[in-house]
Coordinates of C-alpha atoms and ligand atoms in Angstrom, one line a residue:
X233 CA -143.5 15.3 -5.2
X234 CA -141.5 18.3 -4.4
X235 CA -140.0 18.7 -0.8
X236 CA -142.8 21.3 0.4
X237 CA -145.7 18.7 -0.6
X238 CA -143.1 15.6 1.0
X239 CA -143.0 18.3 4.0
X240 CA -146.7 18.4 4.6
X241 CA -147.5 14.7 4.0
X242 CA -144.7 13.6 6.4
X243 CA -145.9 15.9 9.2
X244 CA -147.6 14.7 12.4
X245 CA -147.5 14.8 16.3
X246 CA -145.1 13.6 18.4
X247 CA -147.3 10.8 19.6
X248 CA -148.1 9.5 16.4
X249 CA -144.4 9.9 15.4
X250 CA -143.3 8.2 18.1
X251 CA -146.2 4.8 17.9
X252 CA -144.0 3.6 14.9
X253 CA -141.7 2.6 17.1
X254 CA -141.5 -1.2 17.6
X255 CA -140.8 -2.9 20.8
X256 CA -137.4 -4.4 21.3
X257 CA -135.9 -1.8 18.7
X258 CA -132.7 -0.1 19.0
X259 CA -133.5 4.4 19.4
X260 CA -130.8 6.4 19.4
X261 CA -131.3 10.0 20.5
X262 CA -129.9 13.2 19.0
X263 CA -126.9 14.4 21.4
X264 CA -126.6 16.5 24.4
X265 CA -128.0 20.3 23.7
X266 CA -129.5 18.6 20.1
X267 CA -131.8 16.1 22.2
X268 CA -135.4 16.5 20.8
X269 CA -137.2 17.0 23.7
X270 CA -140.4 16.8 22.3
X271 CA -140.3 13.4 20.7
X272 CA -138.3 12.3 24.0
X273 CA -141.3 13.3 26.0
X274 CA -143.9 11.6 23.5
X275 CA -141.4 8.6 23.8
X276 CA -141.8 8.8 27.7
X277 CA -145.5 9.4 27.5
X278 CA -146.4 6.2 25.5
X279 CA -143.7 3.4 27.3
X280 CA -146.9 1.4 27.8
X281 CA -146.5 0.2 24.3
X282 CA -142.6 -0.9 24.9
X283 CA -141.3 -3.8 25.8
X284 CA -137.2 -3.6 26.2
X285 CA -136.5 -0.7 23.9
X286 CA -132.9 -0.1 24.2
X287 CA -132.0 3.7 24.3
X288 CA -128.5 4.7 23.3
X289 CA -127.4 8.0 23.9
X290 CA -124.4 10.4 24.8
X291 CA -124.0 12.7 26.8
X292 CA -127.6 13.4 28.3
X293 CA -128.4 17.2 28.7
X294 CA -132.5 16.5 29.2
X295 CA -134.9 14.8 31.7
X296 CA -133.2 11.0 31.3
X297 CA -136.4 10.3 32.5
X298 CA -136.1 6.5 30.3
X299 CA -133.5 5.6 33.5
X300 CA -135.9 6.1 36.3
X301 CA -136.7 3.2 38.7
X302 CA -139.4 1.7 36.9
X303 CA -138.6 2.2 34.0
X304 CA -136.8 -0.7 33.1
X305 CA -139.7 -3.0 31.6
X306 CA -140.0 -0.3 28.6
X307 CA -136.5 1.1 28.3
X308 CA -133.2 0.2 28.7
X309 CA -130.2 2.5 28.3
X310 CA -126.5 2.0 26.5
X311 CA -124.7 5.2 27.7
X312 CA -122.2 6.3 25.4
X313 CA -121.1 8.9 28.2
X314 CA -122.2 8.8 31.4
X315 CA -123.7 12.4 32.5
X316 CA -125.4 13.5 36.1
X317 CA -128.4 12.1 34.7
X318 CA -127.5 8.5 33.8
X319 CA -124.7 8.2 36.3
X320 CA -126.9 6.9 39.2
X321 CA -128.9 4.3 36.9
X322 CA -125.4 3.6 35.2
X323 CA -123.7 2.6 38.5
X324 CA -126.9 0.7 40.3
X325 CA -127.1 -1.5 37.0
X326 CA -130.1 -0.2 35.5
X327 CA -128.2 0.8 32.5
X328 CA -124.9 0.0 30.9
X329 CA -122.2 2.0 29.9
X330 CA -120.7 1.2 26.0
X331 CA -117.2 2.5 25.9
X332 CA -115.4 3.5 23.1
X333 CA -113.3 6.4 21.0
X334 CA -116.0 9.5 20.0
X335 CA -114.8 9.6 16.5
X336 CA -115.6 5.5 16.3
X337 CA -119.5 5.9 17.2
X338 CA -120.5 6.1 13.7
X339 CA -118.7 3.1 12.6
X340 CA -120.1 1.4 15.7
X341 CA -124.0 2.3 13.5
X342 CA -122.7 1.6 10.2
X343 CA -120.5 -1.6 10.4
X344 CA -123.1 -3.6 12.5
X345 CA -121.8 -3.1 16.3
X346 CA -124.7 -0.9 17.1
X347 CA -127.3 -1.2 14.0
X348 CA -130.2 1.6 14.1
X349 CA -133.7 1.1 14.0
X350 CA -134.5 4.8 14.6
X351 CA -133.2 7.9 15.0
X352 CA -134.7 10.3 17.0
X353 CA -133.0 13.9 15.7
X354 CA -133.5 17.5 16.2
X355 CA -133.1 19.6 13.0
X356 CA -133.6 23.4 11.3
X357 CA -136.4 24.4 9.6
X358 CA -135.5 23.3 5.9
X359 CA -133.8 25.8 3.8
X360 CA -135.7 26.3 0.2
X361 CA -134.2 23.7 -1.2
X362 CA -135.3 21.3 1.7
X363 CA -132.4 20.8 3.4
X364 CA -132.1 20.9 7.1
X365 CA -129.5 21.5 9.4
X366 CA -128.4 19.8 12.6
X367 CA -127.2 23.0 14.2
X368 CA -126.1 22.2 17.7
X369 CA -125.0 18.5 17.2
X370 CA -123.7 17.0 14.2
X371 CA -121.3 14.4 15.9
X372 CA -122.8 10.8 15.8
X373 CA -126.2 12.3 15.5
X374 CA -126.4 12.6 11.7
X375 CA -124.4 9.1 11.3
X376 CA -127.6 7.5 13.4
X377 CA -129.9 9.5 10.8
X378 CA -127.7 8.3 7.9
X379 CA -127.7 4.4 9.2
X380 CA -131.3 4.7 10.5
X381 CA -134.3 2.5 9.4
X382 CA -136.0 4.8 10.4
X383 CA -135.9 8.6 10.9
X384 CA -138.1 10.6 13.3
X385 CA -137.2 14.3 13.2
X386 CA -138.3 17.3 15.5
X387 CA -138.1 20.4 12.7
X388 CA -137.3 23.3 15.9
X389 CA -137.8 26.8 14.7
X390 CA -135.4 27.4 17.4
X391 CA -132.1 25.4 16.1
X392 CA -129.7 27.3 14.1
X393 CA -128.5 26.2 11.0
X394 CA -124.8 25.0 10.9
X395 CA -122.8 24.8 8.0
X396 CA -120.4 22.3 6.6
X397 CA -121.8 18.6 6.1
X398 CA -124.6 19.1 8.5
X399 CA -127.9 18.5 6.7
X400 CA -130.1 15.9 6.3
X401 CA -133.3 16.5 3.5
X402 CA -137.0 16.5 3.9
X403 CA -137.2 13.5 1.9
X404 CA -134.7 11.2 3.8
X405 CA -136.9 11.9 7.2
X406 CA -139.5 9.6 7.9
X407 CA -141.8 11.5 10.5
X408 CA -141.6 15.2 10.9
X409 CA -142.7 16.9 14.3
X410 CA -142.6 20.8 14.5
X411 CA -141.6 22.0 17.7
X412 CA -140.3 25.8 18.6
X413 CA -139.2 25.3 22.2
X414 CA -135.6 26.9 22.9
X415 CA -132.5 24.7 23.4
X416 CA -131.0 23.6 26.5
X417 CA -128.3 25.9 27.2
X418 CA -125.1 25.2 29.1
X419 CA -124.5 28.5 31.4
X420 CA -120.4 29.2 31.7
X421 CA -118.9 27.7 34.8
X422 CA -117.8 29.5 37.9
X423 CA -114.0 29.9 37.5
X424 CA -112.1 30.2 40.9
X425 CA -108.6 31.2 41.7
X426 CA -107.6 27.2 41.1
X427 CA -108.9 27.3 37.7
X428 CA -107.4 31.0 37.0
X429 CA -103.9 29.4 38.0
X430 CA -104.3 26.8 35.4
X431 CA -105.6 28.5 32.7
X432 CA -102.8 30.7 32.8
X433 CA -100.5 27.8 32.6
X434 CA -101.8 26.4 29.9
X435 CA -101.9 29.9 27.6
X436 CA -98.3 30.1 28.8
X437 CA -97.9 26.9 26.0
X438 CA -100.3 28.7 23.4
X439 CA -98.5 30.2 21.0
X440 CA -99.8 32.5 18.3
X441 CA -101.6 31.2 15.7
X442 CA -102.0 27.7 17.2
X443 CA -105.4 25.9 16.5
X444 CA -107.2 24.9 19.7
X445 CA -109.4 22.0 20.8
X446 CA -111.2 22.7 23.8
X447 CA -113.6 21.0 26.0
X448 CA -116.2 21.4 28.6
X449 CA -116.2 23.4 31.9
X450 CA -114.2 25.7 34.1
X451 CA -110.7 24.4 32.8
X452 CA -111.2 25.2 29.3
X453 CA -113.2 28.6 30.1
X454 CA -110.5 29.9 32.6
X455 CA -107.8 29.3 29.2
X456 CA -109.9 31.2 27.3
X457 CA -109.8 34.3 29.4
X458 CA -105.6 34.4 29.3
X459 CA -105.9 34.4 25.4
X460 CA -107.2 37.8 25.2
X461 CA -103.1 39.2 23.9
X462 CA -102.9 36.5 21.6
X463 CA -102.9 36.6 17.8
X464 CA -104.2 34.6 15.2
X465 CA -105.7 31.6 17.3
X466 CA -107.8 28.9 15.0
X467 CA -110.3 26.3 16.8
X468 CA -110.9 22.6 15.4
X469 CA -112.7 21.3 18.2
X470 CA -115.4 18.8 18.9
X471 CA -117.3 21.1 20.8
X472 CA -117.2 25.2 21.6
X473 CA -118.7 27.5 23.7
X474 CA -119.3 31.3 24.4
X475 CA -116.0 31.6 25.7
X476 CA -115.1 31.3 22.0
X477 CA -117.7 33.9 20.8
X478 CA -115.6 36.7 22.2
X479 CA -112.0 35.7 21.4
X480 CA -113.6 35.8 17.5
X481 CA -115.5 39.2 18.4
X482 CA -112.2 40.2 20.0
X483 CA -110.1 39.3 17.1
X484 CA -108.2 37.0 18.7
X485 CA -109.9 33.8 17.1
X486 CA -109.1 34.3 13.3
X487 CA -108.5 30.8 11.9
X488 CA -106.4 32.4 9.3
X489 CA -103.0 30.4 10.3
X490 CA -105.0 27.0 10.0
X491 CA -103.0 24.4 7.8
X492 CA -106.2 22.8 7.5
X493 CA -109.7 24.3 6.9
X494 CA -108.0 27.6 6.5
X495 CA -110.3 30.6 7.8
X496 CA -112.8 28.2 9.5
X497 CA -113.9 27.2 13.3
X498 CA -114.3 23.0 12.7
X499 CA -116.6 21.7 15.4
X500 CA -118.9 18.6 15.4
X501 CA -121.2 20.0 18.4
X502 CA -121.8 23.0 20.2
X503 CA -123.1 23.6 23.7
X504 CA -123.6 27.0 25.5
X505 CA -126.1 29.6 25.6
X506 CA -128.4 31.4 22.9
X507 CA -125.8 33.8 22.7
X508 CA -123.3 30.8 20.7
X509 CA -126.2 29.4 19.2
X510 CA -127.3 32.8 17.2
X511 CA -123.0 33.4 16.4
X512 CA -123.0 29.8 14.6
X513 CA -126.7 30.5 13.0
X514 CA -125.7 30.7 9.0
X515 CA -121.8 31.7 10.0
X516 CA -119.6 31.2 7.2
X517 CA -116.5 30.9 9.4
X518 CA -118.2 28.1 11.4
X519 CA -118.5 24.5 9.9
X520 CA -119.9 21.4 11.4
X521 CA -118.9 18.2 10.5
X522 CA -119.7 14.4 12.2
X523 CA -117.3 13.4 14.7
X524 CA -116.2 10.6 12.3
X525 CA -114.1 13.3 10.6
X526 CA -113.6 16.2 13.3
X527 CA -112.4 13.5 15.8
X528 CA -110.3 11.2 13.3
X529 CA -106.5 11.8 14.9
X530 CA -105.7 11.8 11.2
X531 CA -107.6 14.6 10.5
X532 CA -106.4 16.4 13.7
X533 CA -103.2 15.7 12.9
X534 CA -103.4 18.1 9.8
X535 CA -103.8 21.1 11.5
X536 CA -100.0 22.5 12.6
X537 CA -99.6 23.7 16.0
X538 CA -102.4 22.0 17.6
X539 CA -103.2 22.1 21.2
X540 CA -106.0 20.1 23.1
X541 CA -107.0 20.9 26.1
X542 CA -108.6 18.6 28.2
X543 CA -109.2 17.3 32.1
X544 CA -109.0 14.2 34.3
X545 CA -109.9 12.3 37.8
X546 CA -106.8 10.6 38.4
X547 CA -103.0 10.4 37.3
X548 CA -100.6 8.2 38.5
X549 CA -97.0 8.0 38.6
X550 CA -96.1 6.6 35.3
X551 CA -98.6 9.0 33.7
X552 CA -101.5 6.9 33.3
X553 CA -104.5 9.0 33.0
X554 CA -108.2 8.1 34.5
X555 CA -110.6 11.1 33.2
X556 CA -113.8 8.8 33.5
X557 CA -114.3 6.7 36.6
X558 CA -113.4 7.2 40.2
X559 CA -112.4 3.1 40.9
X560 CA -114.9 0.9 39.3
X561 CA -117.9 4.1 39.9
X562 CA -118.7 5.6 35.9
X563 CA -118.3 9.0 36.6
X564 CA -118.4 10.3 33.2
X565 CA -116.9 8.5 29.3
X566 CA -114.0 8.5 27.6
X567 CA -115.4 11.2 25.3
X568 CA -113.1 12.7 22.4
X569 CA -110.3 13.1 25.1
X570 CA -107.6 10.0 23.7
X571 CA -109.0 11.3 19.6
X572 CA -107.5 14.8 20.4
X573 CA -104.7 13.4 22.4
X574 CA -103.5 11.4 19.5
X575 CA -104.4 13.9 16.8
X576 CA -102.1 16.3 18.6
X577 CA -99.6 14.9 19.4
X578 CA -99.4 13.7 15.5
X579 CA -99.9 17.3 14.5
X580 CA -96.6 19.3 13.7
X581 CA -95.5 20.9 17.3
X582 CA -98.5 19.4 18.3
X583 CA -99.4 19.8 22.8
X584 CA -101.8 17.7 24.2
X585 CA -102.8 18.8 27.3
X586 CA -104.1 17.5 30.3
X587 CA -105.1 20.2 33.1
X588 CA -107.2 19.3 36.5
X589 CA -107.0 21.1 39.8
X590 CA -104.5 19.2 42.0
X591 CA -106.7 18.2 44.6
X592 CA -110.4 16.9 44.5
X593 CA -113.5 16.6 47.2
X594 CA -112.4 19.9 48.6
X595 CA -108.8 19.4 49.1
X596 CA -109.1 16.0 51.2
X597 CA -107.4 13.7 47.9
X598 CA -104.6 14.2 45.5
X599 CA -105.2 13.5 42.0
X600 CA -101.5 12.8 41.6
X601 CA -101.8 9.0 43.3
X602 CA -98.9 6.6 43.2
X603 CA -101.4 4.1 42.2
X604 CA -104.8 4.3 40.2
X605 CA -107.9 3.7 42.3
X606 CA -109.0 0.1 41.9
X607 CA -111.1 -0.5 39.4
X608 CA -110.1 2.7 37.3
X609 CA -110.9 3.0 33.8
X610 CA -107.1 4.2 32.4
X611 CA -108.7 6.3 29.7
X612 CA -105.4 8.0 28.5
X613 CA -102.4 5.7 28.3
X614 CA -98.9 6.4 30.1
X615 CA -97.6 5.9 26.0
X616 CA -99.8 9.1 24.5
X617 CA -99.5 11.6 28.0
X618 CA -97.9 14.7 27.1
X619 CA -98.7 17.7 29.3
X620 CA -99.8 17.7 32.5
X621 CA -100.6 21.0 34.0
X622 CA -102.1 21.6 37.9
X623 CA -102.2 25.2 39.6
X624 CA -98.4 24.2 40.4
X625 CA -97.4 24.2 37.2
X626 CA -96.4 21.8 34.2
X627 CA -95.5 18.6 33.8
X628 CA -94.1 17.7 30.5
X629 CA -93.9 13.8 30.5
X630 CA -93.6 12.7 26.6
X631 CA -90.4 11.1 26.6
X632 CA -89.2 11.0 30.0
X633 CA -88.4 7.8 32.2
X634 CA -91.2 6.6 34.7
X635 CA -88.7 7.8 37.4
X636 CA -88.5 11.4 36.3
X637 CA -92.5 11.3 35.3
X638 CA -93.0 11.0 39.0
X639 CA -90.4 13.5 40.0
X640 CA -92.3 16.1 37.8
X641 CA -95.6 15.0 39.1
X642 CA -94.8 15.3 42.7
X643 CA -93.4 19.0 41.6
X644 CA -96.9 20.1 40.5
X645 CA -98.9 17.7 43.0
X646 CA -100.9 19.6 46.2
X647 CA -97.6 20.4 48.3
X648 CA -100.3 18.7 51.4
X649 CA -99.3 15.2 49.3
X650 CA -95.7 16.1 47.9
X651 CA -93.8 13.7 51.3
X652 CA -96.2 11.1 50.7
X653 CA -96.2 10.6 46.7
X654 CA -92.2 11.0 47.6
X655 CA -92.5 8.2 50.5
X656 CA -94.2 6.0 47.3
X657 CA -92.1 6.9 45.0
X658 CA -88.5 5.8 46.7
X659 CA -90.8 2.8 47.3
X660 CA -90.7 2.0 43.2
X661 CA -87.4 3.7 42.7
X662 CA -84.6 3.1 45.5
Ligands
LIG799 N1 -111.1 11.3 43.8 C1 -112.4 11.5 44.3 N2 -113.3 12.3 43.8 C2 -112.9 13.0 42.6 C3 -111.7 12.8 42.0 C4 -110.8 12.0 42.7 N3 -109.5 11.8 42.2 N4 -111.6 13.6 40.9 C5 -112.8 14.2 40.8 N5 -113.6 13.8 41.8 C6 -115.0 14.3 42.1 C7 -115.0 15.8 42.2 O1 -114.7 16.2 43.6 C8 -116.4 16.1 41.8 O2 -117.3 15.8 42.9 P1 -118.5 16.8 43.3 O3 -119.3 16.8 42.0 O4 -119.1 16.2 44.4 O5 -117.8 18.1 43.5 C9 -116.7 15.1 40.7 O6 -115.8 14.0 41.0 C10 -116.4 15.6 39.3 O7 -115.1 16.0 39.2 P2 -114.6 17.4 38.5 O8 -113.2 17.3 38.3 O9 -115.1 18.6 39.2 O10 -115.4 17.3 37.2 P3 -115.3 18.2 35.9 O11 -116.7 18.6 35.6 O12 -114.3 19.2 35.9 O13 -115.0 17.0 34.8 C11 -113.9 15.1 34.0 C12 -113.8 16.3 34.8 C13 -112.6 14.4 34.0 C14 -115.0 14.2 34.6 C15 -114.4 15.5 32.5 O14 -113.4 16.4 32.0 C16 -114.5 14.3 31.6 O15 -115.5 13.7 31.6 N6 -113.4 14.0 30.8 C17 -113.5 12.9 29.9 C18 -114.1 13.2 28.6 C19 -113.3 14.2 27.8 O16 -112.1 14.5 28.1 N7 -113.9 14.7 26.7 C20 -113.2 15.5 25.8 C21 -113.6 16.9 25.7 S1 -115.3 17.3 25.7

């Protein structure tokens, strides 16, 4: 049979896709802006006929609506990341959180940790040789499809078509759903004079033609917009958004100083608005890979003059870095943050960065502590910190003594909490 024929004969509606799904089965669902909604919603729609499905997901940019009180006699979900959607059913118990390194999730499918019975994916419309892409998320989503029993896929007219390794064929998909609803989009955060502060900091440590990874929200955004005079800049990311459009329309983003993937933006997921979705659609300078290679520290550690760029809840004195939980409360997951940290700081004149506002819950706590909450999930050890940036300035840790790591991090803490960190730290260090 050739792929149109396998096409049409593997064709049907979400709710007949969806009733092959046994009770008691393991479904892992396509990530964040890549979620099929459709086939989530025909999931939803026929729980009746569930009994303890377990739903493993990451970061969850739809309805969630599989964590709702109630439904806990048809679903149950292992949260990869937690995400305003799952954080509630996370933290009253009516989920659980898995945690674990980004790049390891397809290992966790493949070597038996997490075995898939189906795979619920979002793809392109096949090319004319059958092939579709996953567009907006490659990451762990194609690994699912790859180890899946079985493969559900929504074909959305909608999804552009990423290059790289990012396609699965018509015949290797079980069930085919069409659907042509548009993405979720991710609108660009509101950057205040906070953020401003440390985005200029951290561009101060940019150099030209450094390769970037950077990750979501107002931190990252508000670096983006003190890059405009640089020259040369390359991306290997696991995710990008339409900040990144118009350094490349500017000419800022060129990729062509990359020691590794020369000329190319690396990513293994994408989240933003139409406008980043229609730049990656067919873009030969974009390639999309699974987070099992874009997130392996060895393969970060091949680009030269890497810099990641990412944000945290909580440091303490020695360094120790909590970017996931506030105490024992799952706030969010460990992400790719400790794959990029490591990568980097591997990389030839590799800085890994990590940049938060000094302050949080409007200016009433520090998030320079003497102490970690209790409970706190250390996500980033005090041994792989590098760079610590607030609106006061940088903190450059890697190789100092715990004494002088707190010294540095009073200098860029809230001056509101500079006498007390001091008070704590003569406390440790008479
Ligand atoms: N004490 C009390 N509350 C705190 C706090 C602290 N130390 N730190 C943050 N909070 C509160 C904030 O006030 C905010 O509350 P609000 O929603 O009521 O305003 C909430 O927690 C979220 O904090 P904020 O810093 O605004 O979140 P963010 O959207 O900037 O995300 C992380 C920050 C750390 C949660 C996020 O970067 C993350 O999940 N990182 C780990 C994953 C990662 O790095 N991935 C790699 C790249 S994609």
């Amino acid at each position: 049979m050739n792929w149109k024929d396998i096409y049409k004969d593997r064709l049907v509606s979400a709710k007949e896709a969806v009733s092959n799904i046994k009770s008691g089965s393991r479904v892992v669902i396509g990530h964040a802006v890549g979620e099929p909604l459709a086939l989530v919603d025909a999931l939803v729609e026929n729980k009746k006929y569930y009994d303890n499905l377990e739903i493993v997901h990451m970061v969850a940019m739809g309805k969630s609506e599989y964590v709702k009180p109630g439904m806990e006699k048809y679903f149950r979900h292992n949260a990869l990341f937690v995400g305003n959607s799952t954080r509630e059913a996370v933290n009253s118990g009516r989920a659980d959180y898995t945690p674990g390194f980004f790049y390891e999730v397809p290992r966790l499918f493949k070597e038996g940790y997490l075995p898939v019975d189906v795979a619920l994916i979002q793809v392109s419309v096949p090319d004319k040789h059958g092939y579709c892409s996953f567009g907006v998320s490659n990451d762990y989503t194609k690994p699912a499809a790859d180890n899946a029993k079985l493969v559900i896929a929504e074909v959305n007219e909608n999804m552009p078509r990423t290059l790289g390794d990012s396609f699965i064929h018509v015949s290797d998909i079980d069930y085919i759903v069409e659907a042509s609803h548009p993405l979720i989009e991710l609108q660009p955060s509101k950057i205040g004079d906070v953020e401003k502060a440390i985005g200029k900091y951290c561009a101060s440590l940019i150099e030209d033609g450094s390769t970037l990874q950077l990750g979501i929200g107002a931190i990252p955004d508000a670096v983006l917009l003190f890059l405009k005079d640089k020259k040369d800049l390359g991306i290997h990311s696991e995710m990008i958004s339409d900040g990144v459009v118009e350094l490349v329309n500017d000419g800022v983003i060129t990729n062509k100083k990359k020691a590794f993937h020369n000329g190319k933006i690396v990513v293994t997921f994408l989240m933003g608005t139409k406008k980043l979705y229609d730049f990656v659609n067919d873009n030969p300078m974009v390639e999309s890979y699974p987070v099992s290679f874009v997130n392996d520290p060895e393969t970060i550690m091949k680009n030269n003059d890497m810099i990641s760029i990412n944000s945290c809840i909580q440091v303490d004195l020695m360094g120790q870095i909590c970017s996931e939980s506030i105490g024992i409360k799952q706030i969010s997951g460990v992400g790719g943050q400790v794959d990029f940290i490591r990568g980097t700081s591997m990389a030839k004149n590799g800085k890994a960065i990590i940049a938060m506002p000094s302050t949080a819950a409007k200016g009433k706590v520090s998030r320079i502590v003497p102490i970690l909450d209790e409970g706190a999930a250390v996500t980033t050890s005090r041994n792989d910190v590098d760079y610590i940036i607030t609106e006061y300035g940088i903190a450059h840790l890697k190789g100092k003594t715990l004494r002088d790591r707190a010294k540095d991090l009073i200098d860029i803490a809230h001056p509101d909490f500079r006498e007390y960190l001091s008070e704590e730290l003569k406390k440790r260090f008479r």
